[in-house]
GROMACS .gro file of C-alpha atoms in nm:
model
  481
    1MET     CA    1   1.134  -4.390   1.734
    2SER     CA    2   1.165  -4.234   2.081
    3ARG     CA    3   1.496  -4.077   2.172
    4VAL     CA    4   1.436  -4.154   2.543
    5ASP     CA    5   1.402  -4.503   2.680
    6PRO     CA    6   1.060  -4.599   2.828
    7PRO     CA    7   1.152  -4.572   3.196
    8SER     CA    8   1.294  -4.224   3.136
    9GLY     CA    9   0.980  -4.123   2.945
   10GLN     CA   10   0.759  -4.252   3.225
   11ALA     CA   11   0.965  -4.069   3.486
   12ARG     CA   12   0.934  -3.750   3.283
   13ALA     CA   13   0.555  -3.779   3.268
   14ALA     CA   14   0.533  -3.857   3.639
   15LEU     CA   15   0.736  -3.548   3.729
   16LEU     CA   16   0.520  -3.322   3.514
   17HIS     CA   17   0.199  -3.461   3.660
   18ARG     CA   18   0.327  -3.405   4.015
   19ILE     CA   19   0.344  -3.029   3.952
   20ASP     CA   20  -0.022  -3.021   3.850
   21ARG     CA   21  -0.119  -3.203   4.170
   22PHE     CA   22   0.008  -2.920   4.392
   23PRO     CA   23  -0.283  -2.773   4.594
   24ARG     CA   24  -0.114  -2.433   4.576
   25TRP     CA   25   0.206  -2.268   4.459
   26GLY     CA   26   0.520  -2.447   4.573
   27LEU     CA   27   0.744  -2.141   4.600
   28SER     CA   28   0.874  -1.982   4.918
   29ILE     CA   29   0.756  -1.638   5.027
   30VAL     CA   30   1.098  -1.500   4.933
   31SER     CA   31   1.066  -1.642   4.581
   32VAL     CA   32   0.716  -1.499   4.541
   33ILE     CA   33   0.838  -1.156   4.658
   34THR     CA   34   1.136  -1.181   4.422
   35ILE     CA   35   0.916  -1.249   4.119
   36GLY     CA   36   0.669  -0.985   4.238
   37LEU     CA   37   0.943  -0.723   4.264
   38GLY     CA   38   1.042  -0.797   3.906
   39MET     CA   39   0.685  -0.740   3.788
   40MET     CA   40   0.664  -0.431   4.008
   41PHE     CA   41   0.972  -0.282   3.844
   42VAL     CA   42   0.848  -0.362   3.493
   43GLN     CA   43   0.525  -0.168   3.541
   44TYR     CA   44   0.702   0.107   3.736
   45ASP     CA   45   0.922   0.168   3.435
   46ILE     CA   46   0.629   0.155   3.192
   47PHE     CA   47   0.426   0.412   3.386
   48ASN     CA   48   0.693   0.643   3.530
   49ILE     CA   49   0.724   0.830   3.199
   50ASN     CA   50   0.351   0.915   3.204
   51VAL     CA   51   0.366   1.212   3.440
   52SER     CA   52   0.740   1.277   3.457
   53PHE     CA   53   0.791   1.324   3.082
   54VAL     CA   54   0.630   1.669   3.088
   55GLN     CA   55   0.922   1.788   3.302
   56THR     CA   56   1.178   1.570   3.120
   57CYS     CA   57   1.078   1.715   2.786
   58ALA     CA   58   1.100   2.075   2.904
   59GLN     CA   59   1.445   2.008   3.053
   60ILE     CA   60   1.629   1.824   2.775
   61VAL     CA   61   1.431   1.861   2.450
   62ASP     CA   62   1.484   2.178   2.248
   63GLY     CA   63   1.158   2.358   2.176
   64CYS     CA   64   0.948   2.149   2.412
   65SER     CA   65   0.704   2.297   2.662
   66PRO     CA   66   0.447   2.124   2.887
   67ALA     CA   67   0.173   2.207   2.636
   68THR     CA   68   0.360   2.037   2.349
   69SER     CA   69   0.512   1.738   2.531
   70ASP     CA   70   0.261   1.505   2.360
   71LEU     CA   71   0.439   1.577   2.030
   72PHE     CA   72   0.771   1.450   2.168
   73ILE     CA   73   0.671   1.154   2.386
   74GLY     CA   74   0.617   0.922   2.089
   75LEU     CA   75   0.988   0.860   2.019
   76PRO     CA   76   1.100   0.747   2.367
   77VAL     CA   77   0.787   0.535   2.410
   78PHE     CA   78   0.835   0.384   2.065
   79LEU     CA   79   1.203   0.303   2.124
   80SER     CA   80   1.118   0.158   2.464
   81LEU     CA   81   0.867  -0.077   2.302
   82VAL     CA   82   1.109  -0.162   2.021
   83GLY     CA   83   1.349  -0.256   2.299
   84TYR     CA   84   1.081  -0.481   2.446
   85GLY     CA   85   1.061  -0.662   2.115
   86VAL     CA   86   1.438  -0.687   2.072
   87GLY     CA   87   1.488  -0.812   2.428
   88ALA     CA   88   1.212  -1.068   2.403
   89LEU     CA   89   1.337  -1.196   2.066
   90LEU     CA   90   1.707  -1.207   2.157
   91LEU     CA   91   1.699  -1.319   2.520
   92GLY     CA   92   1.368  -1.505   2.531
   93PRO     CA   93   1.481  -1.791   2.305
   94LEU     CA   94   1.809  -1.813   2.498
   95SER     CA   95   1.609  -1.906   2.808
   96ASP     CA   96   1.474  -2.208   2.618
   97ARG     CA   97   1.835  -2.318   2.575
   98PHE     CA   98   2.016  -2.198   2.889
   99GLY     CA   99   1.731  -2.190   3.141
  100ARG     CA  100   1.491  -1.938   3.290
  101HIS     CA  101   1.701  -1.856   3.597
  102SER     CA  102   2.018  -1.727   3.430
  103LEU     CA  103   1.829  -1.519   3.173
  104LEU     CA  104   1.608  -1.362   3.442
  105ILE     CA  105   1.928  -1.235   3.605
  106ILE     CA  106   2.073  -1.104   3.277
  107ALA     CA  107   1.746  -0.929   3.190
  108MET     CA  108   1.740  -0.743   3.522
  109VAL     CA  109   2.105  -0.634   3.483
  110ILE     CA  110   2.022  -0.475   3.146
  111THR     CA  111   1.709  -0.312   3.286
  112GLY     CA  112   1.894  -0.157   3.579
  113ILE     CA  113   2.167  -0.020   3.351
  114GLY     CA  114   1.902   0.133   3.126
  115SER     CA  115   1.724   0.302   3.416
  116LEU     CA  116   2.049   0.451   3.543
  117TYR     CA  117   2.126   0.572   3.190
  118SER     CA  118   1.783   0.743   3.180
  119ALA     CA  119   1.851   0.918   3.509
  120LEU     CA  120   2.182   1.054   3.379
  121SER     CA  121   2.067   1.149   3.027
  122ILE     CA  122   2.183   1.493   2.914
  123ASN     CA  123   1.974   1.536   2.599
  124GLU     CA  124   1.688   1.392   2.396
  125THR     CA  125   1.910   1.147   2.207
  126HIS     CA  126   2.059   0.993   2.521
  127PHE     CA  127   1.718   0.974   2.686
  128ALA     CA  128   1.564   0.797   2.386
  129LEU     CA  129   1.856   0.551   2.369
  130SER     CA  130   1.829   0.486   2.743
  131ARG     CA  131   1.465   0.388   2.698
  132LEU     CA  132   1.572   0.146   2.424
  133VAL     CA  133   1.826  -0.019   2.656
  134THR     CA  134   1.576  -0.040   2.941
  135GLY     CA  135   1.317  -0.181   2.704
  136ILE     CA  136   1.550  -0.462   2.597
  137GLY     CA  137   1.578  -0.578   2.958
  138ILE     CA  138   1.208  -0.539   3.031
  139GLY     CA  139   1.100  -0.718   2.713
  140ALA     CA  140   1.311  -1.019   2.801
  141ASP     CA  141   1.191  -1.010   3.160
  142LEU     CA  142   0.822  -0.999   3.066
  143ALA     CA  143   0.857  -1.298   2.835
  144ILE     CA  144   1.063  -1.512   3.071
  145ILE     CA  145   0.891  -1.431   3.398
  146ASN     CA  146   0.541  -1.508   3.268
  147VAL     CA  147   0.663  -1.838   3.125
  148PHE     CA  148   0.836  -1.917   3.455
  149VAL     CA  149   0.515  -1.851   3.651
  150SER     CA  150   0.313  -2.078   3.420
  151GLU     CA  151   0.571  -2.355   3.450
  152VAL     CA  152   0.584  -2.361   3.831
  153SER     CA  153   0.207  -2.329   3.882
  154PRO     CA  154  -0.046  -2.615   3.902
  155ARG     CA  155  -0.284  -2.607   3.608
  156ARG     CA  156  -0.597  -2.506   3.803
  157MET     CA  157  -0.428  -2.196   3.941
  158ARG     CA  158  -0.206  -2.058   3.664
  159GLY     CA  159  -0.433  -1.760   3.598
  160ARG     CA  160  -0.473  -1.689   3.968
  161TYR     CA  161  -0.101  -1.676   4.037
  162THR     CA  162  -0.036  -1.464   3.731
  163SER     CA  163  -0.294  -1.224   3.877
  164VAL     CA  164  -0.120  -1.221   4.216
  165LEU     CA  165   0.199  -1.105   4.046
  166PHE     CA  166  -0.001  -0.859   3.841
  167PHE     CA  167  -0.109  -0.698   4.169
  168MET     CA  168   0.258  -0.626   4.238
  169ALA     CA  169   0.280  -0.488   3.886
  170ALA     CA  170  -0.014  -0.258   3.961
  171LEU     CA  171   0.163  -0.130   4.272
  172GLY     CA  172   0.469  -0.058   4.057
  173ALA     CA  173   0.257   0.138   3.810
  174ALA     CA  174   0.102   0.339   4.093
  175LEU     CA  175   0.446   0.408   4.242
  176GLY     CA  176   0.574   0.528   3.904
  177ILE     CA  177   0.290   0.774   3.850
  178TRP     CA  178   0.254   0.901   4.209
  179LEU     CA  179   0.630   0.945   4.248
  180GLY     CA  180   0.633   1.134   3.919
  181LEU     CA  181   0.348   1.351   4.042
  182TYR     CA  182   0.532   1.419   4.369
  183LEU     CA  183   0.873   1.492   4.215
  184THR     CA  184   0.792   1.656   3.882
  185THR     CA  185   0.477   1.868   3.927
  186PRO     CA  186   0.443   2.192   4.127
  187MET     CA  187   0.256   2.218   4.456
  188THR     CA  188  -0.113   2.255   4.363
  189PRO     CA  189  -0.433   2.251   4.575
  190TRP     CA  190  -0.632   1.927   4.569
  191PRO     CA  191  -0.801   1.804   4.348
  192GLN     CA  192  -0.620   2.000   4.076
  193GLY     CA  193  -0.287   1.855   4.189
  194LEU     CA  194  -0.077   1.741   4.483
  195PRO     CA  195  -0.059   1.996   4.768
  196PHE     CA  196   0.284   1.870   4.880
  197ALA     CA  197   0.450   1.818   4.539
  198LEU     CA  198   0.815   1.923   4.516
  199ALA     CA  199   0.874   2.063   4.166
  200SER     CA  200   0.973   2.429   4.159
  201GLU     CA  201   1.222   2.663   3.994
  202SER     CA  202   1.483   2.549   4.245
  203PHE     CA  203   1.402   2.177   4.203
  204ASP     CA  204   1.352   2.083   3.839
  205THR     CA  205   1.538   1.751   3.827
  206GLY     CA  206   1.273   1.532   3.989
  207TRP     CA  207   1.244   1.324   3.673
  208ARG     CA  208   1.604   1.206   3.721
  209TRP     CA  209   1.515   1.078   4.067
  210VAL     CA  210   1.218   0.892   3.919
  211TYR     CA  211   1.452   0.686   3.701
  212GLY     CA  212   1.710   0.660   3.978
  213VAL     CA  213   1.453   0.488   4.199
  214GLY     CA  214   1.395   0.246   3.911
  215ALA     CA  215   1.765   0.159   3.906
  216ILE     CA  216   1.753   0.093   4.282
  217LEU     CA  217   1.450  -0.136   4.244
  218ALA     CA  218   1.632  -0.325   3.969
  219GLY     CA  219   1.936  -0.371   4.193
  220ILE     CA  220   1.727  -0.512   4.479
  221SER     CA  221   1.544  -0.747   4.244
  222LEU     CA  222   1.873  -0.863   4.091
  223VAL     CA  223   2.020  -0.965   4.428
  224LEU     CA  224   1.706  -1.158   4.523
  225ARG     CA  225   1.684  -1.341   4.189
  226VAL     CA  226   2.007  -1.528   4.252
  227ALA     CA  227   1.820  -1.756   4.496
  228LEU     CA  228   1.530  -1.837   4.261
  229PRO     CA  229   1.498  -2.205   4.161
  230GLU     CA  230   1.520  -2.314   3.800
  231SER     CA  231   1.193  -2.403   3.629
  232PRO     CA  232   1.137  -2.776   3.689
  233ARG     CA  233   0.954  -2.808   3.357
  234TRP     CA  234   1.257  -2.667   3.175
  235LEU     CA  235   1.486  -2.910   3.360
  236ILE     CA  236   1.260  -3.200   3.263
  237GLU     CA  237   1.261  -3.087   2.900
  238GLN     CA  238   1.642  -3.098   2.909
  239GLY     CA  239   1.637  -3.453   3.044
  240ARG     CA  240   1.780  -3.337   3.379
  241HIS     CA  241   1.528  -3.541   3.577
  242GLU     CA  242   1.729  -3.568   3.898
  243GLU     CA  243   1.766  -3.190   3.928
  244ALA     CA  244   1.400  -3.143   3.840
  245SER     CA  245   1.298  -3.396   4.104
  246THR     CA  246   1.500  -3.209   4.368
  247VAL     CA  247   1.323  -2.882   4.282
  248ILE     CA  248   0.981  -3.050   4.275
  249VAL     CA  249   1.037  -3.218   4.613
  250ARG     CA  250   1.113  -2.878   4.768
  251MET     CA  251   0.811  -2.721   4.599
  252GLU     CA  252   0.590  -3.013   4.702
  253ALA     CA  253   0.690  -2.971   5.067
  254LEU     CA  254   0.593  -2.602   5.058
  255ALA     CA  255   0.271  -2.663   4.865
  256THR     CA  256   0.146  -2.936   5.102
  257ARG     CA  257   0.208  -2.765   5.435
  258ARG     CA  258  -0.165  -2.703   5.487
  259SER     CA  259  -0.327  -2.955   5.253
  260SER     CA  260  -0.245  -3.276   5.070
  261LEU     CA  261  -0.169  -3.330   4.705
  262LEU     CA  262  -0.465  -3.326   4.467
  263PRO     CA  263  -0.579  -3.660   4.318
  264GLU     CA  264  -0.385  -3.768   4.011
  265ASP     CA  265  -0.558  -3.706   3.679
  266THR     CA  266  -0.556  -4.049   3.521
  267ALA     CA  267  -0.682  -3.905   3.191
  268ALA     CA  268  -0.390  -3.665   3.156
  269THR     CA  269  -0.204  -3.680   2.826
  270LEU     CA  270   0.145  -3.830   2.824
  271PRO     CA  271   0.366  -3.536   2.726
  272PRO     CA  272   0.563  -3.558   2.402
  273GLU     CA  273   0.932  -3.636   2.418
  274PRO     CA  274   1.181  -3.347   2.413
  275SER     CA  275   1.274  -3.200   2.078
  276GLY     CA  276   1.626  -3.197   1.941
  277GLY     CA  277   1.735  -2.857   2.067
  278THR     CA  278   1.640  -2.491   2.054
  279LEU     CA  279   1.685  -2.434   1.680
  280ARG     CA  280   1.483  -2.740   1.593
  281ALA     CA  281   1.211  -2.630   1.834
  282ILE     CA  282   1.192  -2.281   1.681
  283ARG     CA  283   1.180  -2.436   1.334
  284GLU     CA  284   0.888  -2.647   1.454
  285LEU     CA  285   0.712  -2.334   1.581
  286MET     CA  286   0.746  -2.159   1.246
  287THR     CA  287   0.646  -2.460   1.032
  288SER     CA  288   0.363  -2.609   1.239
  289PRO     CA  289   0.027  -2.476   1.111
  290ARG     CA  290  -0.127  -2.507   1.459
  291TYR     CA  291   0.142  -2.318   1.647
  292LEU     CA  292   0.202  -2.062   1.373
  293GLN     CA  293  -0.169  -1.981   1.368
  294ARG     CA  294  -0.168  -1.935   1.746
  295LEU     CA  295   0.140  -1.713   1.719
  296ILE     CA  296  -0.023  -1.488   1.460
  297ILE     CA  297  -0.354  -1.461   1.649
  298LEU     CA  298  -0.190  -1.378   1.981
  299GLY     CA  299   0.066  -1.144   1.824
  300VAL     CA  300  -0.202  -0.941   1.646
  301ALA     CA  301  -0.421  -0.932   1.957
  302TRP     CA  302  -0.128  -0.806   2.165
  303LEU     CA  303  -0.036  -0.550   1.898
  304LEU     CA  304  -0.380  -0.392   1.895
  305GLY     CA  305  -0.423  -0.415   2.270
  306TYR     CA  306  -0.083  -0.261   2.337
  307ILE     CA  307  -0.165   0.046   2.127
  308THR     CA  308  -0.443   0.126   2.374
  309ILE     CA  309  -0.249   0.022   2.684
  310TYR     CA  310   0.069   0.216   2.610
  311ALA     CA  311  -0.114   0.521   2.483
  312PHE     CA  312  -0.271   0.555   2.827
  313ALA     CA  313   0.021   0.414   3.027
  314GLY     CA  314   0.281   0.637   2.868
  315ALA     CA  315   0.103   0.937   2.719
  316PHE     CA  316  -0.227   0.992   2.904
  317THR     CA  317  -0.096   1.292   3.098
  318SER     CA  318   0.054   1.453   2.786
  319VAL     CA  319  -0.272   1.402   2.594
  320LEU     CA  320  -0.474   1.568   2.871
  321VAL     CA  321  -0.230   1.860   2.888
  322ARG     CA  322  -0.279   1.909   2.514
  323GLN     CA  323  -0.655   1.928   2.587
  324GLY     CA  324  -0.600   2.224   2.820
  325LEU     CA  325  -0.536   2.072   3.162
  326THR     CA  326  -0.229   2.177   3.357
  327ALA     CA  327   0.045   1.919   3.411
  328ALA     CA  328  -0.061   1.886   3.777
  329GLU     CA  329  -0.429   1.837   3.688
  330ALA     CA  330  -0.356   1.585   3.413
  331GLY     CA  331  -0.108   1.400   3.632
  332MET     CA  332  -0.364   1.376   3.910
  333VAL     CA  333  -0.621   1.223   3.673
  334SER     CA  334  -0.364   0.959   3.574
  335ALA     CA  335  -0.258   0.900   3.934
  336VAL     CA  336  -0.612   0.854   4.066
  337GLY     CA  337  -0.697   0.640   3.764
  338LEU     CA  338  -0.423   0.397   3.861
  339SER     CA  339  -0.640   0.279   4.151
  340GLY     CA  340  -0.844   0.109   3.878
  341PHE     CA  341  -0.530  -0.080   3.774
  342ILE     CA  342  -0.481  -0.200   4.132
  343ALA     CA  343  -0.850  -0.295   4.160
  344ALA     CA  344  -0.826  -0.491   3.834
  345ALA     CA  345  -0.533  -0.692   3.970
  346ILE     CA  346  -0.725  -0.772   4.290
  347VAL     CA  347  -1.045  -0.869   4.107
  348ALA     CA  348  -0.855  -1.077   3.851
  349ARG     CA  349  -0.704  -1.281   4.135
  350TYR     CA  350  -1.049  -1.420   4.214
  351VAL     CA  351  -1.221  -1.439   3.876
  352VAL     CA  352  -0.955  -1.497   3.609
  353ASP     CA  353  -0.976  -1.878   3.630
  354ARG     CA  354  -1.358  -1.879   3.614
  355VAL     CA  355  -1.386  -1.751   3.258
  356GLU     CA  356  -1.202  -1.877   2.950
  357ARG     CA  357  -0.886  -1.667   2.904
  358LYS     CA  358  -0.961  -1.535   2.557
  359TRP     CA  359  -1.291  -1.372   2.664
  360TRP     CA  360  -1.126  -1.138   2.914
  361MET     CA  361  -0.990  -0.904   2.646
  362LEU     CA  362  -1.341  -0.842   2.512
  363ILE     CA  363  -1.480  -0.788   2.863
  364GLY     CA  364  -1.199  -0.543   2.937
  365SER     CA  365  -1.247  -0.350   2.613
  366LEU     CA  366  -1.616  -0.290   2.685
  367ILE     CA  367  -1.535  -0.157   3.033
  368THR     CA  368  -1.259   0.062   2.886
  369ILE     CA  369  -1.505   0.223   2.643
  370ILE     CA  370  -1.725   0.328   2.935
  371GLY     CA  371  -1.429   0.479   3.119
  372ALA     CA  372  -1.307   0.663   2.809
  373LEU     CA  373  -1.649   0.820   2.752
  374VAL     CA  374  -1.677   0.933   3.115
  375VAL     CA  375  -1.332   1.097   3.097
  376ALA     CA  376  -1.415   1.267   2.767
  377PHE     CA  377  -1.752   1.410   2.867
  378GLY     CA  378  -1.638   1.489   3.221
  379ASN     CA  379  -1.367   1.727   3.097
  380GLY     CA  380  -1.374   2.024   3.334
  381SER     CA  381  -1.501   1.827   3.633
  382PRO     CA  382  -1.205   1.671   3.818
  383PHE     CA  383  -1.405   1.414   4.014
  384VAL     CA  384  -1.595   1.293   3.707
  385MET     CA  385  -1.265   1.255   3.521
  386PHE     CA  386  -1.121   1.072   3.823
  387GLY     CA  387  -1.408   0.823   3.813
  388GLY     CA  388  -1.376   0.774   3.439
  389ALA     CA  389  -1.001   0.721   3.464
  390VAL     CA  390  -1.049   0.457   3.735
  391VAL     CA  391  -1.295   0.266   3.514
  392LEU     CA  392  -1.067   0.309   3.211
  393PHE     CA  393  -0.758   0.172   3.384
  394PHE     CA  394  -0.964  -0.110   3.537
  395GLY     CA  395  -1.097  -0.215   3.197
  396GLN     CA  396  -0.771  -0.195   3.005
  397ASN     CA  397  -0.590  -0.403   3.266
  398ILE     CA  398  -0.845  -0.664   3.378
  399TRP     CA  399  -0.764  -0.874   3.070
  400VAL     CA  400  -0.384  -0.855   3.089
  401PRO     CA  401  -0.318  -1.133   3.348
  402ALA     CA  402  -0.541  -1.371   3.152
  403GLN     CA  403  -0.364  -1.279   2.829
  404TYR     CA  404  -0.021  -1.333   2.988
  405ALA     CA  405  -0.138  -1.679   3.098
  406LEU     CA  406  -0.304  -1.757   2.763
  407THR     CA  407   0.009  -1.671   2.564
  408ALA     CA  408   0.238  -1.879   2.785
  409GLU     CA  409  -0.006  -2.172   2.793
  410SER     CA  410  -0.059  -2.194   2.416
  411PHE     CA  411   0.283  -2.342   2.331
  412PRO     CA  412   0.489  -2.644   2.447
  413THR     CA  413   0.779  -2.614   2.690
  414ARG     CA  414   1.046  -2.676   2.425
  415PHE     CA  415   0.977  -2.338   2.263
  416ARG     CA  416   0.737  -2.172   2.508
  417THR     CA  417   0.956  -1.870   2.581
  418SER     CA  418   1.051  -1.829   2.215
  419ALA     CA  419   0.685  -1.831   2.111
  420TYR     CA  420   0.585  -1.599   2.394
  421ALA     CA  421   0.868  -1.365   2.298
  422LEU     CA  422   0.762  -1.358   1.933
  423ALA     CA  423   0.396  -1.289   2.012
  424ASP     CA  424   0.487  -1.026   2.269
  425SER     CA  425   0.741  -0.867   2.033
  426ILE     CA  426   0.487  -0.834   1.755
  427GLY     CA  427   0.263  -0.665   2.010
  428HIS     CA  428   0.522  -0.431   2.156
  429VAL     CA  429   0.683  -0.318   1.832
  430GLY     CA  430   0.349  -0.272   1.658
  431GLY     CA  431   0.199  -0.110   1.965
  432GLY     CA  432   0.496   0.124   1.994
  433LEU     CA  433   0.467   0.224   1.631
  434GLY     CA  434   0.097   0.286   1.682
  435VAL     CA  435   0.160   0.511   1.982
  436PHE     CA  436   0.439   0.692   1.796
  437LEU     CA  437   0.214   0.767   1.499
  438LEU     CA  438  -0.124   0.807   1.666
  439VAL     CA  439  -0.096   0.989   1.999
  440GLY     CA  440   0.022   1.319   1.855
  441VAL     CA  441  -0.236   1.301   1.575
  442LEU     CA  442  -0.539   1.198   1.779
  443SER     CA  443  -0.467   1.447   2.057
  444GLN     CA  444  -0.536   1.727   1.805
  445PHE     CA  445  -0.904   1.626   1.798
  446PRO     CA  446  -1.170   1.683   2.066
  447LEU     CA  447  -1.112   1.468   2.373
  448GLU     CA  448  -1.402   1.229   2.306
  449ILE     CA  449  -1.263   1.144   1.960
  450THR     CA  450  -0.912   1.102   2.101
  451MET     CA  451  -1.030   0.867   2.376
  452LEU     CA  452  -1.254   0.651   2.157
  453GLY     CA  453  -0.992   0.641   1.881
  454LEU     CA  454  -0.735   0.495   2.119
  455VAL     CA  455  -0.980   0.245   2.273
  456ALA     CA  456  -1.094   0.121   1.930
  457PHE     CA  457  -0.770  -0.073   1.885
  458LEU     CA  458  -0.834  -0.272   2.203
  459VAL     CA  459  -1.185  -0.361   2.081
  460VAL     CA  460  -1.055  -0.494   1.748
  461GLY     CA  461  -0.778  -0.684   1.928
  462ALA     CA  462  -1.039  -0.846   2.153
  463LEU     CA  463  -1.230  -0.974   1.852
  464VAL     CA  464  -0.913  -1.124   1.701
  465ASN     CA  465  -0.832  -1.283   2.036
  466LEU     CA  466  -1.151  -1.491   2.025
  467LEU     CA  467  -0.975  -1.712   1.768
  468ALA     CA  468  -0.716  -1.820   2.030
  469PRO     CA  469  -0.734  -2.172   2.185
  470ARG     CA  470  -0.915  -2.263   2.504
  471THR     CA  471  -0.665  -2.324   2.785
  472ARG     CA  472  -0.851  -2.282   3.115
  473ASP     CA  473  -0.810  -2.574   3.358
  474LYS     CA  474  -0.604  -2.779   3.113
  475ALA     CA  475  -0.259  -2.926   3.166
  476LEU     CA  476   0.010  -2.743   2.970
  477GLU     CA  477   0.103  -3.068   2.799
  478ASP     CA  478  -0.260  -3.130   2.697
  479ILE     CA  479  -0.291  -2.785   2.539
  480SER     CA  480   0.013  -2.847   2.320
  481SER     CA  481  -0.060  -3.211   2.238
   0.00000   0.00000   0.00000
């Protein structure tokens, strides 16, 4: 027996279908920039340790030198990723109960505090703990923001808009690495380094400024987030139809400024009625064979993919230094390679909705293999390594926007953030453990073995991912029906 009377149920379905009729996103430019800044900060924090840790390690870790920094980077990266899992698991489900808006604000507060803590760390222990705190905020933010984007986007464009935000993320990654190169490596002639870099005997605290900039970005993002609207799909799920209608009317006005609403899909599935609360919804997730299977598939795919991603995002420079490059040379390879990340975000914007989501991980892994081989066999030739790094970062990131969308799309609204958080947490904690255990070990081998060993995890993850559901061009309610 339905818990909602028929008129209310019909109103609920009508509101949900209106969102999918938008010809484009119904958010203001300020809202788009606000969400984009959040994604920018997330990737800035992920990548800023890549180059800067060589200096951080030498400054605050006993017995560390640039040549051995790869042996010490595992712990802070691991704790950061554990934080991602903790944040996603603790705060993600709370957004299913209290709303996306309030938890997005809380997540950014935690992230900013963690970044400031990193900047002020006085030893290895404090630095590692600061990465854990920052990770808690970022993990929650990643889970909630990707769900929010899926819930405010029309079905035909969910992948495209995720990719637009991923472009901002790519800019954040580039800022993190280039700022680290500028502040933490010595002045070195191009292409071996940056001719105008600042690090010297009289300026050896550049790494603190790297994290300080992160705290500033978090503060700006926090102020802007106050004006974000609540997810209309979440409001509908709570039975708050009047508030949802108000948000949808505003979004509709913005979305139809240049074109009219799309025709209504008369074959669309009537969404199921709301569940009886957050705990009941999570219990449904864990006991439903369909959703539990999806959770396991996506969690394992993320786990294996994240081992590759975070090995290169967080430790690529340290691995190359272990192979004999100077910190400036290795940092420059990482910095130039980030242009592949930016290119991937741009390309994904136009192609992500043309191919089924789950295939993108396999496509990306094949491209990543090519880039890894070029880097390995180009050792000693800066420009060859630059080219390989560009291809590598392009390949390992081209699939990420599609995977964000796929994970958010695969579960119903009543526990979407909880499910996303669980899948992402499995990925981050497992990926962090993999980086912690593998980077120092694999970097002892010749570069070609190191590179292929790290990419192999992405390939296996891509094969697992093929078991995920098809979601492209489907209404969120149809996918979960």
